[in-house]
Amino acid sequence: MEHTTERLRAAAPTAGARRREPEHEPLWDRAVRVLDANWTGASTVPSRTLYPHQWSWDSAFIAIGLRHVSPLRAQTELETLLSAQWADGRIPHIVFNPAVPLDAYFPSPDFWRSSSVRGAPAAVETSGIVQPPVHALAAWLVHRADPELSRARGFLTRVYPALAAWHRYLLHRRDLGGGGLASVVHPWEQGMDNSPCWDGPLSRITPAEPRMFRRADLEHGAADDRPTDLDYGRYVRLAMDYRDARYADDDQGAARRTSVEGGGGSRAGGEFAVEDPSFNALLAASEHALARIACELGAAGTARHARAERLTAALVERLWDPAAGMFFCRDVRGAGPIEEYSVSGLLPLILPTLPRDVVRALVRTARGPHFGIGDRVRLAPSYDLLGPAFDPHRYWRGPAWFNTNWLLEYGLRLHGELGGAARLRAAMLDTAGASDFAEYVDPYTGAGCGARGFGWTAALTLDLLSPQGPRSHARDTAGQAVTRGQGPGGC
């Protein structure tokens, strides 16, 4: 696989980037410097301090921004991640850098023990869980940034089989609820690790004892901003159980888990299995992107577009609550819907064929008292402003994140909510610069929390600044939704 050690050039961005607004030149240059500082030579770390390895959905968002200054490096970012794919198709949520000391991050490679698992990559250590499937969408956008370079390198030809296998894994091995949606088996997989949505399902999990883990995250962030020890103990227990089942998602894995534990844990997928709106919306959006990649490679895209629309229909059927005007998570192992207002429930707005009545209701909810977009907050909070668990600083229990706001801005624009999208874009750019590209921020004040110089915050800032960013892609996607199926093979 080709790698590049190229540094980004803040003073000489791509031709498309040079058309950005002059008043944002300093912000552009600062974002470029963050990505240079976080570059390892083959991939980009989210943060040099708190997250010193390669993270799955971080790299997808980072590639979306990198494409505006170095399409080659954006391609390399995704290729490096995909080189760590497992034989069953899963893309692990962490790819570990062997040069980083074991005690720099927990859970470390010796916790996950991927090298002892059949089907895991032999050349690199990884985790055994996954993260949201943004990758095909990222690959398509990266290709569109420089199609000539992409075709010359055979970029899509190389990544398409891996992305197809990734989706196959999620659609077949992770349909634990039997309703056509993928389930996550750990809060870390959904990406919004500490969301109150997980409190109910996690209450069934006996936490690992404190001696079994070390909170490396507390060395880089305030304890009041991070998950509690009780929650962290439950995360560790879930990960240990899945590891001891050899990361299997079927009944054979459940049987191995029972053998290891000496009883209990007899269900495939374990005691934690949740269907999440944003995870499945991203899967559907990436299926649409895979269809377009297939068409670029000369194959038919009809079946993949149809699969994306079946996923959209399943989302509405299983997770939509019309009375609440919201998508809710579903606890596959518990009592059904988890009636918590999380930003995850707004993100199906990224889907081009979402029914119009659902779109209108979601926009009302986003503007209403639960999220306050447009008047009460600067950026969309990660959790219900009115919820009993809301905390504007604690990890995913209220703070605003740039990737979720980027997706929301894109969804608003896609469905013609141009004024709301423009206001959200402006607030994101102002907050990114003022917070020094913080990992997350107080949704009311914009005060930064977590790591600074955070990878996807800088990358998505570049995307928002570029005329080839989400505004262009939203127009393109909307057009595809109208004309789909009229060309050869649904292309």
GROMACS .gro file of C-alpha atoms in nm:
model
  491
    1MET     CA    1   0.000   0.000   0.000
    2GLU     CA    2   0.124   0.347  -0.087
    3HIS     CA    3   0.175   0.594   0.196
    4THR     CA    4   0.261   0.960   0.184
    5THR     CA    5   0.460   1.172   0.427
    6GLU     CA    6   0.342   1.487   0.250
    7ARG     CA    7   0.275   1.783   0.477
    8LEU     CA    8  -0.025   1.997   0.403
    9ARG     CA    9   0.050   2.343   0.273
   10ALA     CA   10  -0.159   2.605   0.445
   11ALA     CA   11  -0.035   2.874   0.207
   12ALA     CA   12  -0.110   2.679  -0.110
   13PRO     CA   13  -0.434   2.483  -0.082
   14THR     CA   14  -0.609   2.322  -0.376
   15ALA     CA   15  -0.771   2.530  -0.648
   16GLY     CA   16  -1.118   2.473  -0.505
   17ALA     CA   17  -1.007   2.576  -0.160
   18ARG     CA   18  -0.862   2.908  -0.286
   19ARG     CA   19  -1.217   3.027  -0.352
   20ARG     CA   20  -1.308   3.021   0.018
   21GLU     CA   21  -1.408   3.343   0.195
   22PRO     CA   22  -1.099   3.568   0.256
   23GLU     CA   23  -1.208   3.641   0.615
   24HIS     CA   24  -1.166   3.273   0.697
   25GLU     CA   25  -0.806   3.243   0.571
   26PRO     CA   26  -0.654   3.237   0.924
   27LEU     CA   27  -0.905   2.971   1.039
   28TRP     CA   28  -0.822   2.758   0.735
   29ASP     CA   29  -0.450   2.782   0.805
   30ARG     CA   30  -0.498   2.695   1.174
   31ALA     CA   31  -0.706   2.388   1.084
   32VAL     CA   32  -0.439   2.273   0.840
   33ARG     CA   33  -0.175   2.304   1.112
   34VAL     CA   34  -0.381   2.084   1.346
   35LEU     CA   35  -0.402   1.809   1.084
   36ASP     CA   36  -0.030   1.834   1.016
   37ALA     CA   37   0.046   1.806   1.388
   38ASN     CA   38  -0.174   1.497   1.419
   39TRP     CA   39  -0.037   1.321   1.109
   40THR     CA   40   0.170   1.007   1.173
   41GLY     CA   41   0.289   0.941   0.818
   42ALA     CA   42   0.009   0.700   0.727
   43SER     CA   43  -0.293   0.822   0.925
   44THR     CA   44  -0.413   1.098   1.155
   45VAL     CA   45  -0.464   1.064   1.530
   46PRO     CA   46  -0.766   1.240   1.681
   47SER     CA   47  -0.542   1.391   1.950
   48ARG     CA   48  -0.171   1.355   2.027
   49THR     CA   49  -0.245   1.334   2.400
   50LEU     CA   50  -0.579   1.167   2.470
   51TYR     CA   51  -0.619   0.952   2.155
   52PRO     CA   52  -0.273   0.858   2.019
   53HIS     CA   53  -0.386   0.582   1.778
   54GLN     CA   54  -0.607   0.566   1.466
   55TRP     CA   55  -0.983   0.570   1.530
   56SER     CA   56  -1.228   0.440   1.270
   57TRP     CA   57  -1.496   0.705   1.230
   58ASP     CA   58  -1.252   0.980   1.317
   59SER     CA   59  -1.044   0.883   1.015
   60ALA     CA   60  -1.351   0.890   0.791
   61PHE     CA   61  -1.439   1.245   0.899
   62ILE     CA   62  -1.074   1.349   0.881
   63ALA     CA   63  -1.050   1.220   0.524
   64ILE     CA   64  -1.357   1.428   0.431
   65GLY     CA   65  -1.167   1.740   0.537
   66LEU     CA   66  -0.825   1.635   0.410
   67ARG     CA   67  -0.962   1.595   0.057
   68HIS     CA   68  -0.969   1.975   0.018
   69VAL     CA   69  -0.593   2.017   0.075
   70SER     CA   70  -0.447   1.677  -0.012
   71PRO     CA   71  -0.668   1.419  -0.187
   72LEU     CA   72  -0.371   1.181  -0.180
   73ARG     CA   73  -0.342   1.199   0.195
   74ALA     CA   74  -0.719   1.161   0.232
   75GLN     CA   75  -0.702   0.842   0.024
   76THR     CA   76  -0.410   0.718   0.232
   77GLU     CA   77  -0.605   0.783   0.553
   78LEU     CA   78  -0.882   0.547   0.445
   79GLU     CA   79  -0.649   0.290   0.292
   80THR     CA   80  -0.449   0.266   0.615
   81LEU     CA   81  -0.766   0.204   0.815
   82LEU     CA   82  -0.896  -0.057   0.570
   83SER     CA   83  -0.566  -0.244   0.580
   84ALA     CA   84  -0.661  -0.342   0.938
   85GLN     CA   85  -0.998  -0.491   0.837
   86TRP     CA   86  -1.087  -0.831   0.981
   87ALA     CA   87  -1.166  -1.136   0.766
   88ASP     CA   88  -1.535  -1.118   0.859
   89GLY     CA   89  -1.553  -0.765   0.721
   90ARG     CA   90  -1.554  -0.563   1.039
   91ILE     CA   91  -1.349  -0.244   1.053
   92PRO     CA   92  -1.211  -0.216   1.408
   93HIS     CA   93  -1.272   0.099   1.604
   94ILE     CA   94  -0.901   0.137   1.694
   95VAL     CA   95  -0.590   0.051   1.495
   96PHE     CA   96  -0.298   0.061   1.738
   97ASN     CA   97   0.032   0.229   1.663
   98PRO     CA   98   0.306  -0.005   1.792
   99ALA     CA   99   0.533   0.293   1.858
  100VAL     CA  100   0.297   0.424   2.127
  101PRO     CA  101   0.361   0.291   2.480
  102LEU     CA  102   0.100   0.050   2.615
  103ASP     CA  103   0.018   0.272   2.909
  104ALA     CA  104  -0.061   0.574   2.689
  105TYR     CA  105  -0.418   0.458   2.630
  106PHE     CA  106  -0.660   0.211   2.788
  107PRO     CA  107  -0.791  -0.033   2.672
  108SER     CA  108  -0.456  -0.107   2.513
  109PRO     CA  109  -0.364  -0.385   2.267
  110ASP     CA  110  -0.293  -0.632   2.548
  111PHE     CA  111  -0.653  -0.590   2.663
  112TRP     CA  112  -0.812  -0.659   2.323
  113ARG     CA  113  -0.572  -0.943   2.227
  114SER     CA  114  -0.670  -0.927   1.860
  115SER     CA  115  -0.356  -1.112   1.747
  116SER     CA  116  -0.487  -1.425   1.921
  117VAL     CA  117  -0.819  -1.418   1.732
  118ARG     CA  118  -0.863  -1.603   1.406
  119GLY     CA  119  -0.954  -1.365   1.126
  120ALA     CA  120  -0.801  -1.055   1.284
  121PRO     CA  121  -0.522  -0.882   1.087
  122ALA     CA  122  -0.181  -1.036   1.142
  123ALA     CA  123   0.030  -0.726   1.083
  124VAL     CA  124  -0.130  -0.488   1.332
  125GLU     CA  125  -0.308  -0.494   1.667
  126THR     CA  126  -0.664  -0.363   1.679
  127SER     CA  127  -0.968  -0.351   1.902
  128GLY     CA  128  -1.249  -0.601   1.835
  129ILE     CA  129  -1.547  -0.368   1.826
  130VAL     CA  130  -1.654  -0.126   1.551
  131GLN     CA  131  -1.771   0.233   1.502
  132PRO     CA  132  -2.033   0.402   1.282
  133PRO     CA  133  -2.002   0.323   0.908
  134VAL     CA  134  -1.911   0.664   0.761
  135HIS     CA  135  -1.639   0.513   0.544
  136ALA     CA  136  -1.809   0.460   0.206
  137LEU     CA  137  -1.950   0.812   0.218
  138ALA     CA  138  -1.601   0.942   0.294
  139ALA     CA  139  -1.447   0.734   0.014
  140TRP     CA  140  -1.693   0.870  -0.240
  141LEU     CA  141  -1.633   1.231  -0.134
  142VAL     CA  142  -1.256   1.178  -0.141
  143HIS     CA  143  -1.281   1.036  -0.494
  144ARG     CA  144  -1.490   1.333  -0.608
  145ALA     CA  145  -1.226   1.576  -0.480
  146ASP     CA  146  -0.976   1.459  -0.745
  147PRO     CA  147  -1.127   1.192  -0.974
  148GLU     CA  148  -0.821   1.190  -1.200
  149LEU     CA  149  -0.584   1.105  -0.914
  150SER     CA  150  -0.830   0.854  -0.772
  151ARG     CA  151  -0.861   0.671  -1.104
  152ALA     CA  152  -0.486   0.680  -1.167
  153ARG     CA  153  -0.423   0.516  -0.828
  154GLY     CA  154  -0.714   0.273  -0.857
  155PHE     CA  155  -0.843   0.410  -0.526
  156LEU     CA  156  -1.208   0.306  -0.560
  157THR     CA  157  -1.115  -0.026  -0.718
  158ARG     CA  158  -0.909  -0.108  -0.409
  159VAL     CA  159  -1.145   0.014  -0.139
  160TYR     CA  160  -1.478  -0.100  -0.285
  161PRO     CA  161  -1.446  -0.472  -0.196
  162ALA     CA  162  -1.345  -0.385   0.160
  163LEU     CA  163  -1.635  -0.143   0.202
  164ALA     CA  164  -1.880  -0.395   0.057
  165ALA     CA  165  -1.756  -0.659   0.303
  166TRP     CA  166  -1.791  -0.408   0.590
  167HIS     CA  167  -2.153  -0.341   0.503
  168ARG     CA  168  -2.220  -0.712   0.459
  169TYR     CA  169  -2.090  -0.775   0.810
  170LEU     CA  170  -2.320  -0.511   0.960
  171LEU     CA  171  -2.627  -0.610   0.761
  172HIS     CA  172  -2.598  -0.984   0.825
  173ARG     CA  173  -2.395  -1.046   1.139
  174ARG     CA  174  -2.532  -0.752   1.335
  175ASP     CA  175  -2.906  -0.775   1.260
  176LEU     CA  176  -2.960  -0.898   1.616
  177GLY     CA  177  -3.315  -0.764   1.636
  178GLY     CA  178  -3.425  -0.935   1.315
  179GLY     CA  179  -3.581  -0.620   1.175
  180GLY     CA  180  -3.326  -0.526   0.911
  181LEU     CA  181  -3.121  -0.282   1.123
  182ALA     CA  182  -2.768  -0.325   1.258
  183SER     CA  183  -2.722  -0.344   1.635
  184VAL     CA  184  -2.431  -0.212   1.836
  185VAL     CA  185  -2.303  -0.441   2.111
  186HIS     CA  186  -2.111  -0.178   2.308
  187PRO     CA  187  -2.168   0.196   2.368
  188TRP     CA  188  -1.824   0.266   2.221
  189GLU     CA  189  -1.944   0.124   1.888
  190GLN     CA  190  -2.214   0.385   1.843
  191GLY     CA  191  -1.954   0.657   1.901
  192MET     CA  192  -2.159   0.857   2.153
  193ASP     CA  193  -2.000   0.659   2.431
  194ASN     CA  194  -2.153   0.806   2.744
  195SER     CA  195  -2.501   0.893   2.618
  196PRO     CA  196  -2.790   0.860   2.866
  197CYS     CA  197  -2.949   0.635   2.602
  198TRP     CA  198  -2.724   0.358   2.732
  199ASP     CA  199  -2.814   0.395   3.100
  200GLY     CA  200  -3.102   0.147   3.086
  201PRO     CA  201  -2.926  -0.128   2.889
  202LEU     CA  202  -2.607  -0.080   3.091
  203SER     CA  203  -2.792  -0.119   3.420
  204ARG     CA  204  -2.807  -0.493   3.349
  205ILE     CA  205  -2.426  -0.515   3.327
  206THR     CA  206  -2.216  -0.597   3.633
  207PRO     CA  207  -1.922  -0.355   3.623
  208ALA     CA  208  -1.563  -0.477   3.614
  209GLU     CA  209  -1.375  -0.427   3.937
  210PRO     CA  210  -1.159  -0.110   3.950
  211ARG     CA  211  -0.841  -0.320   3.970
  212MET     CA  212  -0.918  -0.453   3.622
  213PHE     CA  213  -0.877  -0.122   3.441
  214ARG     CA  214  -0.688   0.208   3.448
  215ARG     CA  215  -0.851   0.541   3.359
  216ALA     CA  216  -0.589   0.686   3.124
  217ASP     CA  217  -0.849   0.938   3.005
  218LEU     CA  218  -0.847   1.111   3.345
  219GLU     CA  219  -0.483   1.204   3.293
  220HIS     CA  220  -0.585   1.432   3.004
  221GLY     CA  221  -0.928   1.564   3.104
  222ALA     CA  222  -1.128   1.676   3.405
  223ALA     CA  223  -1.307   1.394   3.586
  224ASP     CA  224  -1.631   1.596   3.580
  225ASP     CA  225  -1.621   1.595   3.199
  226ARG     CA  226  -1.565   1.219   3.164
  227PRO     CA  227  -1.773   0.905   3.228
  228THR     CA  228  -1.807   0.799   3.590
  229ASP     CA  229  -1.607   0.504   3.727
  230LEU     CA  230  -1.930   0.302   3.745
  231ASP     CA  231  -2.009   0.360   3.377
  232TYR     CA  232  -1.649   0.293   3.278
  233GLY     CA  233  -1.651  -0.033   3.472
  234ARG     CA  234  -1.955  -0.144   3.274
  235TYR     CA  235  -1.788  -0.051   2.945
  236VAL     CA  236  -1.486  -0.260   3.042
  237ARG     CA  237  -1.702  -0.557   3.145
  238LEU     CA  238  -1.888  -0.554   2.813
  239ALA     CA  239  -1.562  -0.537   2.619
  240MET     CA  240  -1.412  -0.823   2.825
  241ASP     CA  241  -1.716  -1.042   2.767
  242TYR     CA  242  -1.707  -0.980   2.392
  243ARG     CA  243  -1.332  -1.044   2.383
  244ASP     CA  244  -1.372  -1.370   2.577
  245ALA     CA  245  -1.633  -1.480   2.323
  246ARG     CA  246  -1.365  -1.425   2.055
  247TYR     CA  247  -1.565  -1.132   1.917
  248ALA     CA  248  -1.833  -1.359   1.774
  249ASP     CA  249  -2.180  -1.221   1.702
  250ASP     CA  250  -2.357  -1.558   1.669
  251ASP     CA  251  -2.474  -1.837   1.898
  252GLN     CA  252  -2.138  -2.009   1.887
  253GLY     CA  253  -1.982  -1.695   2.032
  254ALA     CA  254  -2.250  -1.687   2.301
  255ALA     CA  255  -2.168  -2.047   2.390
  256ARG     CA  256  -1.798  -1.959   2.424
  257ARG     CA  257  -1.892  -1.665   2.644
  258THR     CA  258  -2.097  -1.897   2.866
  259SER     CA  259  -1.802  -2.135   2.894
  260VAL     CA  260  -1.567  -1.853   2.994
  261GLU     CA  261  -1.808  -1.700   3.244
  262GLY     CA  262  -1.931  -2.028   3.390
  263GLY     CA  263  -2.296  -1.947   3.317
  264GLY     CA  264  -2.520  -1.675   3.182
  265GLY     CA  265  -2.457  -1.462   2.872
  266SER     CA  266  -2.625  -1.722   2.654
  267ARG     CA  267  -2.766  -1.494   2.385
  268ALA     CA  268  -2.591  -1.409   2.060
  269GLY     CA  269  -2.450  -1.058   2.076
  270GLY     CA  270  -2.446  -1.055   2.459
  271GLU     CA  271  -2.664  -0.867   2.703
  272PHE     CA  272  -2.614  -0.530   2.535
  273ALA     CA  273  -2.762  -0.494   2.186
  274VAL     CA  274  -2.916  -0.165   2.071
  275GLU     CA  275  -3.048  -0.044   1.736
  276ASP     CA  276  -2.936   0.317   1.704
  277PRO     CA  277  -3.079   0.577   1.460
  278SER     CA  278  -2.757   0.754   1.360
  279PHE     CA  279  -2.555   0.433   1.321
  280ASN     CA  280  -2.816   0.293   1.080
  281ALA     CA  281  -2.870   0.627   0.904
  282LEU     CA  282  -2.498   0.641   0.832
  283LEU     CA  283  -2.512   0.283   0.706
  284ALA     CA  284  -2.795   0.376   0.469
  285ALA     CA  285  -2.615   0.691   0.351
  286SER     CA  286  -2.300   0.489   0.292
  287GLU     CA  287  -2.502   0.231   0.096
  288HIS     CA  288  -2.609   0.513  -0.135
  289ALA     CA  289  -2.241   0.611  -0.163
  290LEU     CA  290  -2.143   0.250  -0.238
  291ALA     CA  291  -2.400   0.247  -0.516
  292ARG     CA  292  -2.235   0.549  -0.671
  293ILE     CA  293  -1.891   0.393  -0.632
  294ALA     CA  294  -2.021   0.081  -0.807
  295CYS     CA  295  -2.148   0.296  -1.093
  296GLU     CA  296  -1.811   0.473  -1.119
  297LEU     CA  297  -1.650   0.129  -1.150
  298GLY     CA  298  -1.890   0.026  -1.427
  299ALA     CA  299  -2.126  -0.191  -1.220
  300ALA     CA  300  -2.496  -0.151  -1.146
  301GLY     CA  301  -2.590   0.049  -0.841
  302THR     CA  302  -2.961  -0.033  -0.832
  303ALA     CA  303  -2.940  -0.307  -0.569
  304ARG     CA  304  -2.742  -0.089  -0.329
  305HIS     CA  305  -2.976   0.207  -0.367
  306ALA     CA  306  -3.264  -0.031  -0.299
  307ARG     CA  307  -3.086  -0.164   0.010
  308ALA     CA  308  -3.034   0.193   0.135
  309GLU     CA  309  -3.402   0.264   0.092
  310ARG     CA  310  -3.496  -0.057   0.276
  311LEU     CA  311  -3.274   0.058   0.562
  312THR     CA  312  -3.448   0.396   0.558
  313ALA     CA  313  -3.787   0.224   0.570
  314ALA     CA  314  -3.675  -0.002   0.855
  315LEU     CA  315  -3.551   0.302   1.049
  316VAL     CA  316  -3.893   0.464   1.021
  317GLU     CA  317  -4.078   0.143   1.100
  318ARG     CA  318  -3.873   0.041   1.404
  319LEU     CA  319  -3.729   0.360   1.553
  320TRP     CA  320  -3.957   0.650   1.457
  321ASP     CA  321  -4.201   0.787   1.716
  322PRO     CA  322  -4.442   1.022   1.538
  323ALA     CA  323  -4.593   1.155   1.863
  324ALA     CA  324  -4.248   1.257   1.988
  325GLY     CA  325  -4.127   1.372   1.645
  326MET     CA  326  -3.807   1.178   1.712
  327PHE     CA  327  -3.613   0.864   1.632
  328PHE     CA  328  -3.542   0.665   1.949
  329CYS     CA  329  -3.293   0.385   2.010
  330ARG     CA  330  -3.436   0.037   2.056
  331ASP     CA  331  -3.306  -0.194   2.329
  332VAL     CA  332  -3.304  -0.532   2.157
  333ARG     CA  333  -3.250  -0.714   2.489
  334GLY     CA  334  -3.492  -0.506   2.693
  335ALA     CA  335  -3.829  -0.338   2.671
  336GLY     CA  336  -3.804  -0.182   2.326
  337PRO     CA  337  -3.777   0.193   2.261
  338ILE     CA  338  -3.540   0.398   2.474
  339GLU     CA  339  -3.730   0.725   2.501
  340GLU     CA  340  -3.435   0.959   2.539
  341TYR     CA  341  -3.385   1.262   2.315
  342SER     CA  342  -3.031   1.220   2.179
  343VAL     CA  343  -2.882   1.404   1.883
  344SER     CA  344  -2.855   1.057   1.728
  345GLY     CA  345  -3.231   1.069   1.674
  346LEU     CA  346  -3.202   1.380   1.456
  347LEU     CA  347  -2.932   1.248   1.224
  348PRO     CA  348  -3.153   1.042   0.989
  349LEU     CA  349  -3.199   1.385   0.827
  350ILE     CA  350  -2.892   1.290   0.619
  351LEU     CA  351  -3.107   1.043   0.422
  352PRO     CA  352  -3.235   1.177   0.088
  353THR     CA  353  -3.556   0.970   0.075
  354LEU     CA  354  -3.672   1.019   0.432
  355PRO     CA  355  -4.050   1.084   0.417
  356ARG     CA  356  -4.138   1.452   0.409
  357ASP     CA  357  -4.361   1.434   0.716
  358VAL     CA  358  -4.074   1.279   0.912
  359VAL     CA  359  -3.836   1.553   0.791
  360ARG     CA  360  -4.075   1.829   0.896
  361ALA     CA  361  -4.125   1.673   1.240
  362LEU     CA  362  -3.749   1.630   1.295
  363VAL     CA  363  -3.684   1.993   1.204
  364ARG     CA  364  -3.951   2.102   1.453
  365THR     CA  365  -3.790   1.886   1.722
  366ALA     CA  366  -3.443   2.024   1.644
  367ARG     CA  367  -3.575   2.380   1.684
  368GLY     CA  368  -3.789   2.299   1.986
  369PRO     CA  369  -3.708   2.298   2.358
  370HIS     CA  370  -3.525   1.963   2.359
  371PHE     CA  371  -3.241   2.088   2.133
  372GLY     CA  372  -3.294   2.463   2.094
  373ILE     CA  373  -3.121   2.498   1.758
  374GLY     CA  374  -3.146   2.852   1.623
  375ASP     CA  375  -3.204   3.046   1.942
  376ARG     CA  376  -3.126   2.870   2.274
  377VAL     CA  377  -2.786   2.715   2.193
  378ARG     CA  378  -2.485   2.781   1.974
  379LEU     CA  379  -2.456   2.422   1.855
  380ALA     CA  380  -2.686   2.122   1.879
  381PRO     CA  381  -2.635   1.945   2.213
  382SER     CA  382  -2.567   1.575   2.220
  383TYR     CA  383  -2.856   1.518   2.461
  384ASP     CA  384  -3.191   1.665   2.559
  385LEU     CA  385  -3.164   2.012   2.716
  386LEU     CA  386  -3.466   1.918   2.930
  387GLY     CA  387  -3.345   1.570   3.021
  388PRO     CA  388  -3.271   1.480   3.383
  389ALA     CA  389  -2.923   1.355   3.285
  390PHE     CA  390  -2.829   1.668   3.086
  391ASP     CA  391  -2.484   1.806   3.168
  392PRO     CA  392  -2.332   2.067   2.934
  393HIS     CA  393  -1.977   1.943   3.002
  394ARG     CA  394  -1.994   1.568   3.064
  395TYR     CA  395  -1.893   1.346   2.773
  396TRP     CA  396  -2.191   1.290   2.537
  397ARG     CA  397  -2.445   1.381   2.807
  398GLY     CA  398  -2.505   1.731   2.673
  399PRO     CA  399  -2.196   1.889   2.511
  400ALA     CA  400  -2.201   1.971   2.140
  401TRP     CA  401  -1.975   1.780   1.901
  402PHE     CA  402  -1.859   1.897   1.561
  403ASN     CA  403  -1.918   1.574   1.371
  404THR     CA  404  -2.283   1.549   1.477
  405ASN     CA  405  -2.340   1.917   1.401
  406TRP     CA  406  -2.170   1.873   1.063
  407LEU     CA  407  -2.410   1.587   0.985
  408LEU     CA  408  -2.706   1.790   1.104
  409GLU     CA  409  -2.600   2.091   0.892
  410TYR     CA  410  -2.573   1.863   0.593
  411GLY     CA  411  -2.916   1.709   0.660
  412LEU     CA  412  -3.083   2.047   0.696
  413ARG     CA  413  -2.931   2.166   0.371
  414LEU     CA  414  -3.021   1.842   0.193
  415HIS     CA  415  -3.389   1.892   0.277
  416GLY     CA  416  -3.401   2.258   0.183
  417GLU     CA  417  -3.366   2.412   0.530
  418LEU     CA  418  -3.106   2.652   0.398
  419GLY     CA  419  -3.143   2.928   0.654
  420GLY     CA  420  -3.105   2.693   0.949
  421ALA     CA  421  -2.811   2.520   0.784
  422ALA     CA  422  -2.634   2.850   0.718
  423ARG     CA  423  -2.677   2.963   1.079
  424LEU     CA  424  -2.547   2.633   1.209
  425ARG     CA  425  -2.248   2.646   0.973
  426ALA     CA  426  -2.157   2.996   1.090
  427ALA     CA  427  -2.184   2.893   1.455
  428MET     CA  428  -1.963   2.590   1.395
  429LEU     CA  429  -1.692   2.797   1.230
  430ASP     CA  430  -1.698   3.059   1.505
  431THR     CA  431  -1.689   2.794   1.779
  432ALA     CA  432  -1.415   2.587   1.617
  433GLY     CA  433  -1.181   2.884   1.602
  434ALA     CA  434  -1.266   3.025   1.945
  435SER     CA  435  -1.226   2.685   2.117
  436ASP     CA  436  -0.894   2.602   1.947
  437PHE     CA  437  -1.063   2.312   1.764
  438ALA     CA  438  -1.189   2.149   2.083
  439GLU     CA  439  -1.306   1.790   2.099
  440TYR     CA  440  -1.648   1.909   2.221
  441VAL     CA  441  -1.800   2.227   2.364
  442ASP     CA  442  -2.063   2.361   2.601
  443PRO     CA  443  -2.365   2.397   2.370
  444TYR     CA  444  -2.471   2.726   2.534
  445THR     CA  445  -2.141   2.911   2.562
  446GLY     CA  446  -1.915   2.733   2.313
  447ALA     CA  447  -1.649   2.685   2.582
  448GLY     CA  448  -1.414   2.405   2.486
  449CYS     CA  449  -1.397   2.071   2.666
  450GLY     CA  450  -1.181   1.762   2.625
  451ALA     CA  451  -0.878   1.768   2.395
  452ARG     CA  452  -0.775   2.072   2.190
  453GLY     CA  453  -0.640   2.050   1.837
  454PHE     CA  454  -0.890   1.770   1.774
  455GLY     CA  455  -0.866   1.600   1.436
  456TRP     CA  456  -1.222   1.589   1.310
  457THR     CA  457  -1.300   1.938   1.440
  458ALA     CA  458  -1.017   2.077   1.226
  459ALA     CA  459  -1.102   1.857   0.927
  460LEU     CA  460  -1.472   1.938   0.925
  461THR     CA  461  -1.388   2.307   0.960
  462LEU     CA  462  -1.199   2.276   0.631
  463ASP     CA  463  -1.500   2.105   0.476
  464LEU     CA  464  -1.736   2.379   0.591
  465LEU     CA  465  -1.501   2.644   0.452
  466SER     CA  466  -1.470   2.481   0.112
  467PRO     CA  467  -1.719   2.545  -0.170
  468GLN     CA  468  -1.678   2.175  -0.250
  469GLY     CA  469  -1.791   2.081   0.102
  470PRO     CA  470  -2.131   1.981   0.242
  471ARG     CA  471  -2.327   2.246   0.055
  472SER     CA  472  -2.213   2.109  -0.281
  473HIS     CA  473  -2.261   1.748  -0.174
  474ALA     CA  474  -2.612   1.815  -0.041
  475ARG     CA  475  -2.718   1.961  -0.377
  476ASP     CA  476  -2.566   1.663  -0.557
  477THR     CA  477  -2.733   1.408  -0.328
  478ALA     CA  478  -3.071   1.576  -0.356
  479GLY     CA  479  -3.046   1.558  -0.734
  480GLN     CA  480  -2.955   1.191  -0.719
  481ALA     CA  481  -3.259   1.119  -0.503
  482VAL     CA  482  -3.484   1.267  -0.770
  483THR     CA  483  -3.321   1.105  -1.073
  484ARG     CA  484  -3.223   0.768  -0.925
  485GLY     CA  485  -3.304   0.471  -1.143
  486GLN     CA  486  -3.330   0.668  -1.469
  487GLY     CA  487  -2.979   0.582  -1.586
  488PRO     CA  488  -2.826   0.243  -1.673
  489GLY     CA  489  -2.825   0.015  -1.370
  490GLY     CA  490  -2.961   0.288  -1.141
  491CYS     CA  491  -2.656   0.509  -1.204
   0.00000   0.00000   0.00000
